[in-house]
Amino acid sequence: MGEADLHGRDPGSFRVTTSDAFALFLDFDGTLVEIAPRPDAVRVDPALVPTLERLRTRLGGALAIVTGRPIATIDDFLAPARFDIAGLHGVERRLAGTTSGGRPEDHPDLRAGVERLKRETAPLAQVLIEDKGASVAVHWRLAGEAEAGRAQALVRTVAADLGATYRLQLGKAVGEILPASATKGHAIRAFGAAAPYAGRRAIFLGDDKTDEIAFASVNADGGVSVRVGDEETGAQRRLASPAAVRALLTDWADGAPIDPEALPPA
């Protein structure tokens, strides 16, 4: 099925259930796994990796993780499997075993900003700096109201000082500074231009404000967007929780019809 087949159609009325019609893109935190108080405290369901491997096989390889985490971090969580991944919101990408982008040395201004964030958040005991090399996230999930406010103000200031080359992306108790050109929407489109993703209808599952740009992109391209959780969204469909996501993926991996239109509306 070629991309041209989607042109001029209402995506909501376009219903196909064969596995070779779809390419599946999955956020990690809050989608495949539950959100944890600290980024390194995530717990991966033991059945998740085998499920993803079976589903990847059923989809002819057209399954990728699209995340704000670095590729290496996802590899650690999902070892020993190695999936196609867009890491750091697309700053780095691995397709068919070949990785591109994401070198910290390409971002000297950002590296200086990271050091500033580390210095100025040092007195804030419950604020965490997650240095990802080519991006940086400031987490205040564990912080009280005053510390959280200071952390958010600081990451806004540092992002503004870096200028238009970088952008600030706010999520659930986190602010991340990353290259302005990096979005999950761009990453999904880049995968969609290459085998085995080309010519397939994209399904993207995500859970956060940071996924809304990708929802809009997937919707515009005739794909299916699925929001995990109950927050307001531009996605078309909804699942209640990462547990519900894992149950759906297990069904699909085990041969159930892949029919995202059957999911509850958002």
CSV table of C-alpha atoms in Angstrom, one decimal:
chain,number,residue,atom,x,y,z
A,1,MET,CA,0.0,0.0,0.0
A,2,GLY,CA,1.6,3.3,-1.1
A,3,GLU,CA,1.5,6.7,0.5
A,4,ALA,CA,-0.7,7.9,-2.4
A,5,ASP,CA,-3.4,5.6,-1.3
A,6,LEU,CA,-4.1,7.8,1.8
A,7,HIS,CA,-4.4,11.1,-0.1
A,8,GLY,CA,-7.8,12.6,-0.2
A,9,ARG,CA,-9.2,10.1,2.4
A,10,ASP,CA,-10.5,10.8,5.9
A,11,PRO,CA,-8.0,8.9,8.1
A,12,GLY,CA,-10.8,8.0,10.5
A,13,SER,CA,-12.6,6.1,7.7
A,14,PHE,CA,-9.5,4.2,6.5
A,15,ARG,CA,-9.7,0.8,8.0
A,16,VAL,CA,-7.2,-2.0,7.4
A,17,THR,CA,-6.1,-4.8,9.7
A,18,THR,CA,-3.4,-6.7,7.9
A,19,SER,CA,0.0,-6.5,9.6
A,20,ASP,CA,1.9,-5.4,6.4
A,21,ALA,CA,-0.2,-2.2,6.2
A,22,PHE,CA,1.1,-0.7,9.4
A,23,ALA,CA,4.4,0.7,10.9
A,24,LEU,CA,4.3,0.9,14.7
A,25,PHE,CA,6.1,3.7,16.7
A,26,LEU,CA,6.2,3.5,20.5
A,27,ASP,CA,7.2,6.0,23.1
A,28,PHE,CA,9.0,4.4,26.1
A,29,ASP,CA,8.4,6.2,29.5
A,30,GLY,CA,4.7,6.3,30.4
A,31,THR,CA,3.8,4.2,27.3
A,32,LEU,CA,5.7,0.9,27.4
A,33,VAL,CA,6.7,1.3,31.0
A,34,GLU,CA,5.2,3.2,34.0
A,35,ILE,CA,6.7,6.6,34.9
A,36,ALA,CA,9.2,6.3,37.8
A,37,PRO,CA,10.2,8.9,40.4
A,38,ARG,CA,13.7,8.8,38.9
A,39,PRO,CA,14.7,8.1,35.2
A,40,ASP,CA,16.9,5.2,36.3
A,41,ALA,CA,14.2,3.6,38.4
A,42,VAL,CA,12.1,2.4,35.6
A,43,ARG,CA,11.0,-1.2,35.8
A,44,VAL,CA,10.5,-3.2,32.6
A,45,ASP,CA,7.9,-5.9,32.5
A,46,PRO,CA,9.7,-9.2,31.8
A,47,ALA,CA,7.3,-10.1,29.0
A,48,LEU,CA,7.8,-6.8,27.2
A,49,VAL,CA,10.9,-7.6,25.2
A,50,PRO,CA,9.7,-10.9,23.9
A,51,THR,CA,6.3,-9.3,23.0
A,52,LEU,CA,8.0,-6.5,21.0
A,53,GLU,CA,10.3,-9.0,19.2
A,54,ARG,CA,7.3,-11.2,18.2
A,55,LEU,CA,5.4,-8.1,17.1
A,56,ARG,CA,8.4,-6.8,15.1
A,57,THR,CA,8.5,-10.1,13.3
A,58,ARG,CA,4.8,-9.9,12.5
A,59,LEU,CA,5.2,-6.4,11.2
A,60,GLY,CA,8.1,-7.3,8.9
A,61,GLY,CA,10.5,-5.2,11.0
A,62,ALA,CA,8.4,-2.1,11.0
A,63,LEU,CA,8.5,-1.4,14.7
A,64,ALA,CA,10.6,1.4,16.3
A,65,ILE,CA,10.9,3.1,19.7
A,66,VAL,CA,10.6,6.9,19.5
A,67,THR,CA,11.8,8.4,22.8
A,68,GLY,CA,13.4,11.3,24.6
A,69,ARG,CA,15.9,8.9,26.1
A,70,PRO,CA,19.3,8.2,24.4
A,71,ILE,CA,19.5,5.0,22.3
A,72,ALA,CA,22.0,3.5,24.6
A,73,THR,CA,19.7,3.8,27.6
A,74,ILE,CA,16.8,2.1,25.8
A,75,ASP,CA,19.2,-0.7,24.8
A,76,ASP,CA,20.1,-1.2,28.5
A,77,PHE,CA,16.4,-1.4,29.5
A,78,LEU,CA,15.4,-3.7,26.6
A,79,ALA,CA,18.6,-5.9,26.5
A,80,PRO,CA,19.5,-8.1,24.8
A,81,ALA,CA,17.1,-7.0,22.0
A,82,ARG,CA,18.2,-4.2,19.7
A,83,PHE,CA,15.3,-2.3,18.1
A,84,ASP,CA,15.1,0.6,15.6
A,85,ILE,CA,15.1,3.7,17.8
A,86,ALA,CA,14.8,7.4,17.4
A,87,GLY,CA,16.5,8.7,20.6
A,88,LEU,CA,16.6,12.2,22.1
A,89,HIS,CA,13.4,13.0,20.2
A,90,GLY,CA,15.1,12.2,16.9
A,91,VAL,CA,18.5,13.8,17.5
A,92,GLU,CA,19.9,10.3,17.1
A,93,ARG,CA,18.4,7.5,15.1
A,94,ARG,CA,19.2,3.8,14.5
A,95,LEU,CA,17.8,2.0,11.5
A,96,ALA,CA,18.7,-1.5,10.5
A,97,GLY,CA,21.7,-1.4,12.9
A,98,THR,CA,23.2,1.9,11.6
A,99,THR,CA,23.2,4.9,14.1
A,100,SER,CA,23.4,8.5,13.1
A,101,GLY,CA,23.4,11.8,15.0
A,102,GLY,CA,23.6,12.6,18.7
A,103,ARG,CA,27.3,13.4,19.2
A,104,PRO,CA,27.7,15.7,22.3
A,105,GLU,CA,30.8,17.3,20.7
A,106,ASP,CA,28.5,18.8,18.0
A,107,HIS,CA,26.8,20.9,20.6
A,108,PRO,CA,29.4,23.0,22.5
A,109,ASP,CA,26.9,25.7,23.5
A,110,LEU,CA,24.5,23.1,24.9
A,111,ARG,CA,27.4,21.5,26.8
A,112,ALA,CA,28.1,24.9,28.5
A,113,GLY,CA,24.4,25.1,29.4
A,114,VAL,CA,24.5,21.7,30.9
A,115,GLU,CA,27.3,22.7,33.2
A,116,ARG,CA,25.4,25.8,34.2
A,117,LEU,CA,22.3,23.8,35.0
A,118,LYS,CA,24.4,21.4,37.2
A,119,ARG,CA,26.0,24.3,39.1
A,120,GLU,CA,22.8,26.2,39.7
A,121,THR,CA,20.7,23.2,40.7
A,122,ALA,CA,23.3,21.8,43.1
A,123,PRO,CA,21.5,23.4,46.1
A,124,LEU,CA,18.2,21.8,45.0
A,125,ALA,CA,18.5,18.4,46.5
A,126,GLN,CA,15.4,16.9,44.8
A,127,VAL,CA,16.0,18.3,41.4
A,128,LEU,CA,17.7,15.9,38.9
A,129,ILE,CA,19.8,16.7,35.9
A,130,GLU,CA,19.7,14.0,33.2
A,131,ASP,CA,22.6,14.8,30.9
A,132,LYS,CA,21.9,13.0,27.6
A,133,GLY,CA,24.9,14.3,25.7
A,134,ALA,CA,23.1,16.1,22.8
A,135,SER,CA,20.2,17.2,25.1
A,136,VAL,CA,19.6,17.8,28.8
A,137,ALA,CA,16.5,17.2,31.0
A,138,VAL,CA,15.8,18.8,34.3
A,139,HIS,CA,13.4,16.7,36.5
A,140,TRP,CA,11.5,18.1,39.4
A,141,ARG,CA,9.0,15.3,40.1
A,142,LEU,CA,10.5,14.7,43.6
A,143,ALA,CA,10.8,18.4,44.5
A,144,GLY,CA,8.6,20.5,46.6
A,145,GLU,CA,6.7,23.5,45.1
A,146,ALA,CA,9.5,26.1,45.8
A,147,GLU,CA,12.3,23.9,44.4
A,148,ALA,CA,10.2,22.9,41.4
A,149,GLY,CA,9.5,26.5,40.6
A,150,ARG,CA,13.1,27.4,40.8
A,151,ALA,CA,14.1,24.5,38.6
A,152,GLN,CA,11.5,25.4,35.9
A,153,ALA,CA,12.6,29.0,35.9
A,154,LEU,CA,16.2,28.0,35.5
A,155,VAL,CA,15.7,25.7,32.6
A,156,ARG,CA,13.6,28.3,30.9
A,157,THR,CA,16.3,30.9,31.3
A,158,VAL,CA,19.1,28.6,30.1
A,159,ALA,CA,17.0,27.6,27.1
A,160,ALA,CA,16.3,31.2,26.2
A,161,ASP,CA,20.0,32.1,26.5
A,162,LEU,CA,20.9,29.4,24.1
A,163,GLY,CA,18.9,31.0,21.4
A,164,ALA,CA,16.9,29.7,18.4
A,165,THR,CA,19.2,26.8,17.7
A,166,TYR,CA,17.7,25.0,20.7
A,167,ARG,CA,14.2,24.7,22.1
A,168,LEU,CA,12.6,24.0,25.5
A,169,GLN,CA,10.2,21.1,25.7
A,170,LEU,CA,8.1,20.8,28.9
A,171,GLY,CA,6.6,17.5,30.0
A,172,LYS,CA,5.4,15.9,33.2
A,173,ALA,CA,7.5,17.6,35.9
A,174,VAL,CA,10.4,17.9,33.4
A,175,GLY,CA,11.9,20.5,31.1
A,176,GLU,CA,14.2,19.4,28.3
A,177,ILE,CA,16.5,21.5,26.2
A,178,LEU,CA,17.3,19.9,22.8
A,179,PRO,CA,18.1,21.0,19.2
A,180,ALA,CA,15.3,22.9,17.7
A,181,SER,CA,15.2,20.6,14.6
A,182,ALA,CA,14.5,17.5,16.8
A,183,THR,CA,10.9,16.3,17.2
A,184,LYS,CA,9.4,12.9,17.3
A,185,GLY,CA,7.2,13.9,14.4
A,186,HIS,CA,10.3,14.5,12.2
A,187,ALA,CA,11.8,11.2,13.4
A,188,ILE,CA,8.7,9.2,12.5
A,189,ARG,CA,8.6,10.8,9.0
A,190,ALA,CA,12.3,9.9,8.6
A,191,PHE,CA,11.6,6.3,9.4
A,192,GLY,CA,8.6,6.4,7.0
A,193,ALA,CA,10.9,7.2,4.1
A,194,ALA,CA,12.9,4.0,4.5
A,195,ALA,CA,12.3,0.3,4.3
A,196,PRO,CA,10.5,-1.5,5.9
A,197,TYR,CA,8.4,1.5,7.0
A,198,ALA,CA,7.9,3.2,3.6
A,199,GLY,CA,4.4,2.8,2.2
A,200,ARG,CA,2.8,1.8,5.6
A,201,ARG,CA,0.3,3.6,7.7
A,202,ALA,CA,2.0,4.9,10.9
A,203,ILE,CA,0.6,4.1,14.4
A,204,PHE,CA,2.2,6.2,17.2
A,205,LEU,CA,1.6,5.6,20.9
A,206,GLY,CA,2.7,8.3,23.4
A,207,ASP,CA,1.7,9.7,26.8
A,208,ASP,CA,3.0,13.2,27.3
A,209,LYS,CA,2.9,16.8,26.1
A,210,THR,CA,6.2,16.0,24.3
A,211,ASP,CA,4.3,13.6,22.1
A,212,GLU,CA,1.6,16.0,20.9
A,213,ILE,CA,3.8,17.3,18.1
A,214,ALA,CA,4.1,13.8,16.8
A,215,PHE,CA,0.4,13.2,17.1
A,216,ALA,CA,-0.3,16.2,14.9
A,217,SER,CA,2.3,15.0,12.4
A,218,VAL,CA,1.0,11.4,12.3
A,219,ASN,CA,-2.6,12.7,12.0
A,220,ALA,CA,-1.7,15.0,9.1
A,221,ASP,CA,0.0,12.0,7.3
A,222,GLY,CA,-3.1,9.8,7.6
A,223,GLY,CA,-1.8,7.7,10.5
A,224,VAL,CA,-3.3,6.8,13.8
A,225,SER,CA,-2.3,8.6,17.0
A,226,VAL,CA,-2.9,7.0,20.4
A,227,ARG,CA,-2.6,8.9,23.7
A,228,VAL,CA,-1.9,6.9,26.9
A,229,GLY,CA,-3.6,8.3,29.9
A,230,ASP,CA,-6.5,10.7,30.4
A,231,GLU,CA,-5.0,14.1,29.7
A,232,GLU,CA,-6.3,16.4,27.0
A,233,THR,CA,-4.8,15.5,23.6
A,234,GLY,CA,-4.8,16.0,19.9
A,235,ALA,CA,-4.6,12.2,19.4
A,236,GLN,CA,-7.4,10.3,17.8
A,237,ARG,CA,-7.5,7.2,20.1
A,238,ARG,CA,-6.7,6.5,23.8
A,239,LEU,CA,-5.5,3.8,26.1
A,240,ALA,CA,-5.7,4.0,29.8
A,241,SER,CA,-2.2,3.1,30.9
A,242,PRO,CA,1.1,1.4,30.0
A,243,ALA,CA,-0.5,-1.9,31.3
A,244,ALA,CA,-3.2,-1.5,28.7
A,245,VAL,CA,-0.6,-0.8,26.0
A,246,ARG,CA,1.3,-3.9,26.9
A,247,ALA,CA,-1.9,-6.0,26.8
A,248,LEU,CA,-2.7,-4.6,23.3
A,249,LEU,CA,0.8,-5.3,22.0
A,250,THR,CA,0.6,-8.8,23.4
A,251,ASP,CA,-2.7,-9.4,21.6
A,252,TRP,CA,-1.3,-8.0,18.3
A,253,ALA,CA,1.9,-10.1,18.7
A,254,ASP,CA,-0.1,-13.2,19.2
A,255,GLY,CA,-2.1,-12.7,16.0
A,256,ALA,CA,-5.1,-10.6,16.9
A,257,PRO,CA,-6.2,-8.2,14.1
A,258,ILE,CA,-4.1,-5.0,14.1
A,259,ASP,CA,-7.0,-2.6,14.1
A,260,PRO,CA,-6.2,0.7,15.8
A,261,GLU,CA,-9.6,2.2,14.7
A,262,ALA,CA,-11.2,-0.2,17.2
A,263,LEU,CA,-9.4,1.5,20.1
A,264,PRO,CA,-11.5,3.9,22.3
A,265,PRO,CA,-11.7,7.5,20.9
A,266,ALA,CA,-9.6,10.1,22.7
